[in-house]
PDB file of C-alpha atoms and ligand atoms in Angstrom:
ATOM      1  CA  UNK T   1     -45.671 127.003  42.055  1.00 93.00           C
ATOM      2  CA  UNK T   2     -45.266 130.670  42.231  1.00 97.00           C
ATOM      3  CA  UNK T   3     -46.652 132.228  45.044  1.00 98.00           C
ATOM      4  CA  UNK T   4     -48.078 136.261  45.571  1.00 98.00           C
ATOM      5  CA  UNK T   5     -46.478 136.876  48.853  1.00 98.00           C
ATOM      6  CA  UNK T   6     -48.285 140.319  49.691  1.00 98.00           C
ATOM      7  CA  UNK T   7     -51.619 141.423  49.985  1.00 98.00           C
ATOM      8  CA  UNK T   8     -54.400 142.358  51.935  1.00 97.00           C
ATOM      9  CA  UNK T   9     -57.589 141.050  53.125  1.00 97.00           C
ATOM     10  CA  UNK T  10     -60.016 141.156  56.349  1.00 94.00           C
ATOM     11  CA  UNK T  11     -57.837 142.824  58.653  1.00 94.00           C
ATOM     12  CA  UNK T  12     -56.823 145.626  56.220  1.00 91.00           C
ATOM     13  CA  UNK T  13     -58.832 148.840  56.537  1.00 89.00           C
ATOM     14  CA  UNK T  14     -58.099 149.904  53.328  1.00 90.00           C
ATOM     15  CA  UNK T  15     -58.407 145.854  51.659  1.00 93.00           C
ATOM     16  CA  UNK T  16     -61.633 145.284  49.784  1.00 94.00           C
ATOM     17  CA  UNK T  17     -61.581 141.208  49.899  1.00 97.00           C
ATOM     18  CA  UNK T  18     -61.764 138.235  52.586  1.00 97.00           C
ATOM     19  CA  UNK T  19     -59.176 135.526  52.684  1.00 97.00           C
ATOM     20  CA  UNK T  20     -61.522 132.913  51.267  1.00 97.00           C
ATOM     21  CA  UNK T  21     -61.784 135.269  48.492  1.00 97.00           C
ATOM     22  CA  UNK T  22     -58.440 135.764  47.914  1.00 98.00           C
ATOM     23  CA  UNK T  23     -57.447 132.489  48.068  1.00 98.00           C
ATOM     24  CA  UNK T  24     -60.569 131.038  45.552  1.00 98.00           C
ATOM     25  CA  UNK T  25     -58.946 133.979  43.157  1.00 98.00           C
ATOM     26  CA  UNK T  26     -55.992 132.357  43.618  1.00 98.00           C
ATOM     27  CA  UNK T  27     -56.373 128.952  43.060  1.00 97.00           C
ATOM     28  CA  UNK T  28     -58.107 129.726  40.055  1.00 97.00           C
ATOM     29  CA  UNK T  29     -54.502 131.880  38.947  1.00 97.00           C
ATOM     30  CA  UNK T  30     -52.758 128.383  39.735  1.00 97.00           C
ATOM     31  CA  UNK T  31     -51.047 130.252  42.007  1.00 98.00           C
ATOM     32  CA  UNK T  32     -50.332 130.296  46.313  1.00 98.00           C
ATOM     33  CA  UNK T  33     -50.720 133.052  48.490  1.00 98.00           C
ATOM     34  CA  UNK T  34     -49.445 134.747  51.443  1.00 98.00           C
ATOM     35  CA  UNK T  35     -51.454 137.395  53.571  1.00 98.00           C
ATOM     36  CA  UNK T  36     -49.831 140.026  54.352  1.00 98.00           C
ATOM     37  CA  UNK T  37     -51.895 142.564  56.475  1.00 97.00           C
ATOM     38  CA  UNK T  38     -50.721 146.133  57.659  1.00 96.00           C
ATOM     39  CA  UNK T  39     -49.338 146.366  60.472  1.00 97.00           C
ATOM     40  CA  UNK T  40     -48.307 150.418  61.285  1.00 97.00           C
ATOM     41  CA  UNK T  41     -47.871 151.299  64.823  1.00 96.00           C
ATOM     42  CA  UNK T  42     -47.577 154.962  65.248  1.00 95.00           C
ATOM     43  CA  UNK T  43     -49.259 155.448  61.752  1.00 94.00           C
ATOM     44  CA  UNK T  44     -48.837 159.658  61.785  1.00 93.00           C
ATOM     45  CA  UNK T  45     -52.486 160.247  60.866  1.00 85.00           C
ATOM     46  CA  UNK T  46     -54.580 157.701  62.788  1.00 85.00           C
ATOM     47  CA  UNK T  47     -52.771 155.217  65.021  1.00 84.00           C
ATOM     48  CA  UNK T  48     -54.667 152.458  65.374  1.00 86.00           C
ATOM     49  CA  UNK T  49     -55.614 152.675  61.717  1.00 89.00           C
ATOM     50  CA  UNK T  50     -53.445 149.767  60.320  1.00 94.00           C
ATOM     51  CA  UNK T  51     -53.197 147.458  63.632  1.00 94.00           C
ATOM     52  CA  UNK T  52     -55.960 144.586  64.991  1.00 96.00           C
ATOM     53  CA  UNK T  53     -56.143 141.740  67.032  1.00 97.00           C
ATOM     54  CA  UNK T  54     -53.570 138.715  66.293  1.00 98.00           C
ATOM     55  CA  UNK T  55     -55.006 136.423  68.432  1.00 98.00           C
ATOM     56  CA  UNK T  56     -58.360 137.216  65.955  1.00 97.00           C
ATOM     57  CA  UNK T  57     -56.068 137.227  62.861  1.00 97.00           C
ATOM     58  CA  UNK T  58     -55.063 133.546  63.524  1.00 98.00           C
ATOM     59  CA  UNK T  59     -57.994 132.518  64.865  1.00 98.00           C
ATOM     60  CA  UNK T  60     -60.190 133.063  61.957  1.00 97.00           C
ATOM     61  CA  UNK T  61     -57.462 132.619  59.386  1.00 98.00           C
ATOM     62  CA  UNK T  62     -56.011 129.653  60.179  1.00 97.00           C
ATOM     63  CA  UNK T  63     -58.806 126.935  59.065  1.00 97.00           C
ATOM     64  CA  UNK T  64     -57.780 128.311  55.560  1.00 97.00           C
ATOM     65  CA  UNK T  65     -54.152 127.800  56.345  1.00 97.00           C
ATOM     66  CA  UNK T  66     -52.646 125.149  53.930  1.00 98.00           C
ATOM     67  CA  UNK T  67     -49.801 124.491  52.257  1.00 96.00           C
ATOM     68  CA  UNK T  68     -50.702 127.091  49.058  1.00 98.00           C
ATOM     69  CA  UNK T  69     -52.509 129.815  51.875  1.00 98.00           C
ATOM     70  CA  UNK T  70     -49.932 131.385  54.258  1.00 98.00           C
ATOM     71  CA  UNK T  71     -50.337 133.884  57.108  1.00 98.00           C
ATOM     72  CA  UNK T  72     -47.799 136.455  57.127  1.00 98.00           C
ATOM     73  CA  UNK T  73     -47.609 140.256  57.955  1.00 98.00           C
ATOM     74  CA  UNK T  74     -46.749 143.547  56.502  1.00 98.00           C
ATOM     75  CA  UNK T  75     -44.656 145.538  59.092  1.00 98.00           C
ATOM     76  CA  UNK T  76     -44.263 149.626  58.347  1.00 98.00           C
ATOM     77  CA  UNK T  77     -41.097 149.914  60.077  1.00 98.00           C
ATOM     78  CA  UNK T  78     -40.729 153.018  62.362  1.00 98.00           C
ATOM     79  CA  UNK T  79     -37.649 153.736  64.396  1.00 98.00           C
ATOM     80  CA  UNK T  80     -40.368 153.896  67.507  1.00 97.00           C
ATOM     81  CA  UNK T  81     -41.971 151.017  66.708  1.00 97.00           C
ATOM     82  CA  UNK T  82     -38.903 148.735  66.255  1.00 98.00           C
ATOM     83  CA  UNK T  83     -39.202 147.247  69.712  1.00 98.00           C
ATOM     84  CA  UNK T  84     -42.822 146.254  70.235  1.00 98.00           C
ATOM     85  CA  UNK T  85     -42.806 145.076  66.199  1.00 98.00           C
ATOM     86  CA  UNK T  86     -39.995 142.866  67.214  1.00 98.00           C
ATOM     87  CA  UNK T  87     -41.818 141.057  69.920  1.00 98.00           C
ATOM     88  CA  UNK T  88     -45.222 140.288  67.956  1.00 98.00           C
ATOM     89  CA  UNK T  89     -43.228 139.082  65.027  1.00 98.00           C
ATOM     90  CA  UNK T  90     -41.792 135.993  67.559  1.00 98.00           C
ATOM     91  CA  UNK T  91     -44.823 135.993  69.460  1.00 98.00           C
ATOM     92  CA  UNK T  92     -47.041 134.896  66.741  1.00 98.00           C
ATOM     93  CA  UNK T  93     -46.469 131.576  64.032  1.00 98.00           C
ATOM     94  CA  UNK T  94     -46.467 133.729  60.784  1.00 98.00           C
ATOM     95  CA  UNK T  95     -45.494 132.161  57.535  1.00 98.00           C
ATOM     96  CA  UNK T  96     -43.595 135.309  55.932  1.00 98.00           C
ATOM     97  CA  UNK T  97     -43.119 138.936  57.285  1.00 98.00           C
ATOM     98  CA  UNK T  98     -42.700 141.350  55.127  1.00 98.00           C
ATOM     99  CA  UNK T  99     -40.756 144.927  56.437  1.00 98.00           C
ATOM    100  CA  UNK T 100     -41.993 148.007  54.644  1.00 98.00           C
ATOM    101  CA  UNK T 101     -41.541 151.416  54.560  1.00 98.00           C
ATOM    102  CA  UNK T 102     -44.788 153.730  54.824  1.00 98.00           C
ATOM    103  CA  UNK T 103     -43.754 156.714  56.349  1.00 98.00           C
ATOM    104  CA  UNK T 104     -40.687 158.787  56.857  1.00 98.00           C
ATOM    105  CA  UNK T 105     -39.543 161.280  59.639  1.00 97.00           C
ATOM    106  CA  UNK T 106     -42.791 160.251  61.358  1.00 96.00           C
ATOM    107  CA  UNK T 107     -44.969 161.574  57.696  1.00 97.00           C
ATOM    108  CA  UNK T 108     -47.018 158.911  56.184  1.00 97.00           C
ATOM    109  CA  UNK T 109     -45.548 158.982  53.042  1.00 97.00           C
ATOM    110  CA  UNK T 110     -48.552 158.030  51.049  1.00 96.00           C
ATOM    111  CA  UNK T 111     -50.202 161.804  52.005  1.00 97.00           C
ATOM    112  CA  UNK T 112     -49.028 164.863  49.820  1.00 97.00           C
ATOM    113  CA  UNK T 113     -48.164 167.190  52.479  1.00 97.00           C
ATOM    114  CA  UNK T 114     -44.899 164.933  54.008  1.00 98.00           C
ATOM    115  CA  UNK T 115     -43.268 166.326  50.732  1.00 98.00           C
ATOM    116  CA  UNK T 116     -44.066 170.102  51.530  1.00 98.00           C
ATOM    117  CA  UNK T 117     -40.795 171.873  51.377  1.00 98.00           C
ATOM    118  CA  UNK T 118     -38.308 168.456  49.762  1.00 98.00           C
ATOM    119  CA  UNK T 119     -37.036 168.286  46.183  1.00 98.00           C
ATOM    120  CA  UNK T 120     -37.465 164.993  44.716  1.00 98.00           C
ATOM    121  CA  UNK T 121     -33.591 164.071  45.549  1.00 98.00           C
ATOM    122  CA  UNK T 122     -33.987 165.266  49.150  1.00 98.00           C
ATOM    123  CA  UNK T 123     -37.462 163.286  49.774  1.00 98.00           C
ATOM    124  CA  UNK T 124     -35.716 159.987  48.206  1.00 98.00           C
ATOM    125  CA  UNK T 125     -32.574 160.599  50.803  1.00 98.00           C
ATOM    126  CA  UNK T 126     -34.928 160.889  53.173  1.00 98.00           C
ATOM    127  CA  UNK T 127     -36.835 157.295  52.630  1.00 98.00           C
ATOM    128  CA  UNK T 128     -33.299 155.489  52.238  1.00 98.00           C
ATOM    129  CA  UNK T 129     -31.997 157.096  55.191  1.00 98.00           C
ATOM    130  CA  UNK T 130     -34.803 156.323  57.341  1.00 98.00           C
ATOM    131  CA  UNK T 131     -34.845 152.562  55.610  1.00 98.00           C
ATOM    132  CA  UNK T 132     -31.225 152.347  56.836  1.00 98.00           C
ATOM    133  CA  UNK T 133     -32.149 153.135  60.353  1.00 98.00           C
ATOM    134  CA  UNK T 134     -35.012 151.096  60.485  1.00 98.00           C
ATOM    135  CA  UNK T 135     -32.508 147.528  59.017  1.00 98.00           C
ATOM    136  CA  UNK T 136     -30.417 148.709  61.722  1.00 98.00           C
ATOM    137  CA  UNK T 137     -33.685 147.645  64.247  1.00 98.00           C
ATOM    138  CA  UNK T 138     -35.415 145.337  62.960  1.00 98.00           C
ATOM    139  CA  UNK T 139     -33.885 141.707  61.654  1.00 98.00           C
ATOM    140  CA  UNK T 140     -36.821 139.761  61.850  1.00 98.00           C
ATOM    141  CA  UNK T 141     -38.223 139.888  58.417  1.00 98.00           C
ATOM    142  CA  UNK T 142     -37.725 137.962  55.416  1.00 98.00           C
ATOM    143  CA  UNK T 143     -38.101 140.322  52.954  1.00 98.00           C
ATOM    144  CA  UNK T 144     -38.190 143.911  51.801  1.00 98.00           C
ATOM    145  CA  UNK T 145     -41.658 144.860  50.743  1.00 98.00           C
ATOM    146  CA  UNK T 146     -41.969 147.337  47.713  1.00 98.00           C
ATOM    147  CA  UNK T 147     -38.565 149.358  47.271  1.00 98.00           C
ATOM    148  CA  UNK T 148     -40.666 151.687  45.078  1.00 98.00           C
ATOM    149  CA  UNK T 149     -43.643 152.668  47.549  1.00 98.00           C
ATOM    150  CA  UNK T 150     -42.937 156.485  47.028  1.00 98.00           C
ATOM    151  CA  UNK T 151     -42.862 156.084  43.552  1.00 98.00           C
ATOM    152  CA  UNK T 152     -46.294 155.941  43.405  1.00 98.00           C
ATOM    153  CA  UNK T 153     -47.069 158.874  45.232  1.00 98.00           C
ATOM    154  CA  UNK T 154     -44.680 161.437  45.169  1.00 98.00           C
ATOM    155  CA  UNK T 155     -45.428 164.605  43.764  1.00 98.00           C
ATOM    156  CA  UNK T 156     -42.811 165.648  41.218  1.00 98.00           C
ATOM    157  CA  UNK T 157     -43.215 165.272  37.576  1.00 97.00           C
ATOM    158  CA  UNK T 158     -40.781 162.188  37.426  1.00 98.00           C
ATOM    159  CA  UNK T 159     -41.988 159.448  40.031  1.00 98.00           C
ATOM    160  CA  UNK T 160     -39.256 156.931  38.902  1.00 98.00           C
ATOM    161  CA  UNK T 161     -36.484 155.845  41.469  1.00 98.00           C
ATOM    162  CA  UNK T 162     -32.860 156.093  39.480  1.00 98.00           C
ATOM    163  CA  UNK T 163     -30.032 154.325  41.274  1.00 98.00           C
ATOM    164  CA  UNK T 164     -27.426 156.901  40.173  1.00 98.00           C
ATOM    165  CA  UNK T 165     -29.548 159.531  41.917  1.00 98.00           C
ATOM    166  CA  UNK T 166     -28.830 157.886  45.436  1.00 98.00           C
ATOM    167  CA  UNK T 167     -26.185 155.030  44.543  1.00 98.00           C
ATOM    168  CA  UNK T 168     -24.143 154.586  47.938  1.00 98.00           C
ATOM    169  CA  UNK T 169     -27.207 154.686  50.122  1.00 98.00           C
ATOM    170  CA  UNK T 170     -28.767 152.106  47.767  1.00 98.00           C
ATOM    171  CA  UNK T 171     -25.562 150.113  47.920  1.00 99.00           C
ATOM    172  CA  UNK T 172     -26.023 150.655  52.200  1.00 98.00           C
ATOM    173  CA  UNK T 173     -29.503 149.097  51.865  1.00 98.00           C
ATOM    174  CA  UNK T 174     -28.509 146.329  49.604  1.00 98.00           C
ATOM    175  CA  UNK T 175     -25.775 145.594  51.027  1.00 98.00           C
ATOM    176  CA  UNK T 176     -27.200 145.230  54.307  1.00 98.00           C
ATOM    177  CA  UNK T 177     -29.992 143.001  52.970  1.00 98.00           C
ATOM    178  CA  UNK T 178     -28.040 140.728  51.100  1.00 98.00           C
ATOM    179  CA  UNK T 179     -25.149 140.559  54.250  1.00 98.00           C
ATOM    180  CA  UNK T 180     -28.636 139.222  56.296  1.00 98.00           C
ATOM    181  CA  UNK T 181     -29.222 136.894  53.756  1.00 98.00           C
ATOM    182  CA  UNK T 182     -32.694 139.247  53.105  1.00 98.00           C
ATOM    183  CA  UNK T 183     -34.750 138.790  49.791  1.00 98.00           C
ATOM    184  CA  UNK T 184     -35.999 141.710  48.279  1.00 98.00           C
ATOM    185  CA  UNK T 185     -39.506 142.511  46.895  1.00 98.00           C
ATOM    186  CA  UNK T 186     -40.548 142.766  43.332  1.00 98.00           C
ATOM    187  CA  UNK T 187     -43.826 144.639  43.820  1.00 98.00           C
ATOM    188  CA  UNK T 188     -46.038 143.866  40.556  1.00 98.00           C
ATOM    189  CA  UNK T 189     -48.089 147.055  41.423  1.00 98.00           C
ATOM    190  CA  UNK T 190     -46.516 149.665  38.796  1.00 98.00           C
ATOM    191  CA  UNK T 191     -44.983 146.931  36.748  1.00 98.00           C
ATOM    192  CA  UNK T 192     -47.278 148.138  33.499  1.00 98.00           C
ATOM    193  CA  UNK T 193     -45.194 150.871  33.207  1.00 97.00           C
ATOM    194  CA  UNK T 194     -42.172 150.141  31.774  1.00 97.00           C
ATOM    195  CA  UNK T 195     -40.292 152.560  33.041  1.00 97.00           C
ATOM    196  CA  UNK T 196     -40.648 151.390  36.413  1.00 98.00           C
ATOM    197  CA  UNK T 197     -39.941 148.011  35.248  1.00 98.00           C
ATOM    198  CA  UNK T 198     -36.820 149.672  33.812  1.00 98.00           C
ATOM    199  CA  UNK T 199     -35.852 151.343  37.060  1.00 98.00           C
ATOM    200  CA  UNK T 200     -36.389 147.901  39.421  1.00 98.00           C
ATOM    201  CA  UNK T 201     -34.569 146.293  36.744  1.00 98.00           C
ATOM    202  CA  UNK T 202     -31.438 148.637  37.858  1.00 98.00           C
ATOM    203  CA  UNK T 203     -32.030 148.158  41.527  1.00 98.00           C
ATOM    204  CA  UNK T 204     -32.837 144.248  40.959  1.00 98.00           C
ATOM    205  CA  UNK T 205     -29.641 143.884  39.569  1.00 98.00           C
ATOM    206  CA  UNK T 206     -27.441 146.221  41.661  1.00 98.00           C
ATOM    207  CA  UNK T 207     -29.341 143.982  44.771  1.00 98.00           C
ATOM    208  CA  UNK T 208     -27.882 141.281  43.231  1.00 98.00           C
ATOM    209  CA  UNK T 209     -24.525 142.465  42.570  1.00 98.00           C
ATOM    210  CA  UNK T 210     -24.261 143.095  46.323  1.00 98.00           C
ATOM    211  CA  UNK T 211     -24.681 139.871  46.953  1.00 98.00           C
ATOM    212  CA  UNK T 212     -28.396 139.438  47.234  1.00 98.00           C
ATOM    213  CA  UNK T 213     -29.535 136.398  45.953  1.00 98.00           C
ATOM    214  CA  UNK T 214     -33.354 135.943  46.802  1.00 98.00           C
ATOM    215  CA  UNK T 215     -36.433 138.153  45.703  1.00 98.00           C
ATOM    216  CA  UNK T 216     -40.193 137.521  46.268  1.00 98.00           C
ATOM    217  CA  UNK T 217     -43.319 138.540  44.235  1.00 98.00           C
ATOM    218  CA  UNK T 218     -45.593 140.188  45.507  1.00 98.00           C
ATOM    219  CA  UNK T 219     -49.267 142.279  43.953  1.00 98.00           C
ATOM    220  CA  UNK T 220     -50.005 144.259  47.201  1.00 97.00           C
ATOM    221  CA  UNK T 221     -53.680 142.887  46.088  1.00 97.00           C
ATOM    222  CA  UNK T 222     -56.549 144.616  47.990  1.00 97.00           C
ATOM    223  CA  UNK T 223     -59.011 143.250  45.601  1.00 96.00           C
ATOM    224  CA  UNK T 224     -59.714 140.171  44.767  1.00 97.00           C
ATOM    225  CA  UNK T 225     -58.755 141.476  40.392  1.00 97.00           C
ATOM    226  CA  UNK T 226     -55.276 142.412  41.517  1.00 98.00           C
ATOM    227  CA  UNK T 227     -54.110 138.997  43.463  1.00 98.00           C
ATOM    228  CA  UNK T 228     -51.554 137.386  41.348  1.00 97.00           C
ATOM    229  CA  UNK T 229     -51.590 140.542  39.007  1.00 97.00           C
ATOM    230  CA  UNK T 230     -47.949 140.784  36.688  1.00 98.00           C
ATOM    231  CA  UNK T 231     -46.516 137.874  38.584  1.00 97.00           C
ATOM    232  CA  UNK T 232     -45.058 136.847  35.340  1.00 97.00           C
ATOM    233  CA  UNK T 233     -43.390 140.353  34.730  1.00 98.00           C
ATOM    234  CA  UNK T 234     -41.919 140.182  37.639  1.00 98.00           C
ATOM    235  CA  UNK T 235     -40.580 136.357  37.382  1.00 98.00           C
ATOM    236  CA  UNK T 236     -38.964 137.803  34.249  1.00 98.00           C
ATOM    237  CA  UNK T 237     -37.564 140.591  36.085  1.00 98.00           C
ATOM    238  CA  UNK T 238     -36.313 138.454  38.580  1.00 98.00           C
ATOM    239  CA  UNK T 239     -34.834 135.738  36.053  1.00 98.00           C
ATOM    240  CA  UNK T 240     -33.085 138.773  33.921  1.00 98.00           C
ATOM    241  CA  UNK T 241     -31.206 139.618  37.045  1.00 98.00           C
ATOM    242  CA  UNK T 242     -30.634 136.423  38.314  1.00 98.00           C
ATOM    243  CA  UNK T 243     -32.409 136.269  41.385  1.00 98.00           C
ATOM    244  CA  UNK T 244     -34.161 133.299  42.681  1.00 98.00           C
ATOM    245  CA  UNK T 245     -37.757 133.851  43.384  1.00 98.00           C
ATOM    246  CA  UNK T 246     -39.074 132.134  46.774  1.00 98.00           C
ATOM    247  CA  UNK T 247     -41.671 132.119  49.447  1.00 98.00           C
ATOM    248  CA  UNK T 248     -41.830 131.789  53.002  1.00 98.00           C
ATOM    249  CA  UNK T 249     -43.433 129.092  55.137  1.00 98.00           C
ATOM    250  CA  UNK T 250     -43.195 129.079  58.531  1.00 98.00           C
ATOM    251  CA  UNK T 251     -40.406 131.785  58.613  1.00 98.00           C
ATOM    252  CA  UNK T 252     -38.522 129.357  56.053  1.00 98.00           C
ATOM    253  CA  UNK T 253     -37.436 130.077  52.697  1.00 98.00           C
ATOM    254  CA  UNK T 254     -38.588 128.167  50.173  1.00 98.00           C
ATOM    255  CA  UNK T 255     -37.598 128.369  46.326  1.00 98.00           C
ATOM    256  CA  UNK T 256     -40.785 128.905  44.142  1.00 96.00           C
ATOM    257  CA  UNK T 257     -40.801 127.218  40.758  1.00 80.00           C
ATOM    258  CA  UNK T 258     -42.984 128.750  37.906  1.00 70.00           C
TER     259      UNK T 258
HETATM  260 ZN1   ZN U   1     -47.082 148.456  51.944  1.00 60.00          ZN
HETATM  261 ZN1   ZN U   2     -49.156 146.042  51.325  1.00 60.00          ZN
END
């Protein structure tokens, strides 16, 4: 069964579903979920915006726990943060956690204004720099959520991600992910453009060059329409590169079959 390992329910500000929800969507997609919710200390513009109560989080999620509804989380990484995200993640019995990058030189990446001033090349360096910092803190993840987050909102004409662009820092962050034995994300979000699907195909395949051998699915679902959205492009994404597509359950890695 393939599984959508990222998205966002109850405990997501921004997330317009409950878990019930998500999971009735997607058992009728034949598919298994994991829950992902945000979890940003230090978010730049509100700080407690993207954090909540675990104890809560597990409490009311876990009599939908089963074998096809997991409980993971979505870590921003910040250099700052590294520490206390550390301890939660062993603290609590999440299925999957999955390390993300949402903001950059302490901007929240999502908002225009952190590109004030940076060319397109120069606000790319940026992320992978600050993505190679952040592997160097935190290990305690199982894979890399969405590689092309910025992609959807940074302001220059061409949003795409090109490996030549920034080759030896994506090298650094693959290899480093695949030396961890790390999967890597396919995030379905922009996948019905195919240029994107064009430029992850790169980066898949470089990933896997490097050594990487695992990638997960994942929508980034905040509605209930989106969970298990382009799952299949990405499977074929994945398969083209030869990746193996898995899950995680209870911190283990699992191989999905479609
Ligand atoms: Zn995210
Ligand atoms: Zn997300």
């Amino acid at each position: 069964m393939l599984f959508d390992t990222h998205m966002h329910a109850d405990f997501s500000c921004d997330a317009k579903m409950t878990l019930p929800e998500a999971a009735a969507a997607a058992k009728a997609a034949g598919i298994g979920i994991i829950l992902t919710e945000h979890w940003d200390r230090y978010y730049p513009t509100n700080p407690d915006q993207f954090l909540f109560d675990l104890d809560t989080y597990f409490r009311q999620n876990t009599p939908w726990r089963s074998d096809k509804v997991l409980l993971g989380l979505e870590v921003g990484m910040q250099p700052a943060a590294a520490a206390e995200d550390n301890k939660i993640i062993k603290q609590y019995p999440f299925d999957e956690i999955v390390a993300s990058m949402h903001c950059v030189q302490g901007k929240d990446i999502y908002e225009e204004r952190a590109y004030d001033g940076l060319s397109k090349n120069e606000a790319v360096e940026e992320l992978l720099r600050d993505t190679l910092t952040c592997l160097e803190l935190y290990k305690d993840f199982d894979t890399l959520g969405h590689i092309d987050y910025i992609s959807r909102y940074m302001p220059y004409e061409d949003q795409e991600l090109y490996y030549a662009d920034h080759a030896a820092l994506w090298d650094q962050v693959f290899t480093k992910l695949a030396g961890a034995d790390k999967a890597l994300e396919i995030n379905t979000r922009r996948l019905d453009k195919p240029q994107a699907v064009d430029s992850l195909r790169v980066l898949a395949g470089r990933f896997r060059e490097l050594g990487g051998r695992y990638v997960t699915l994942g929508s980034d679902a905040h509605y209930t329409e989106h969970v298990g959205r382009r799952l299949e492009v990405a499977a074929a994404l994945a398969a083209e590169c030869d990746l193996t597509i898995v899950y995680f359950r209870e911190r283990q890695r699992i191989i999905a079959h479609a």
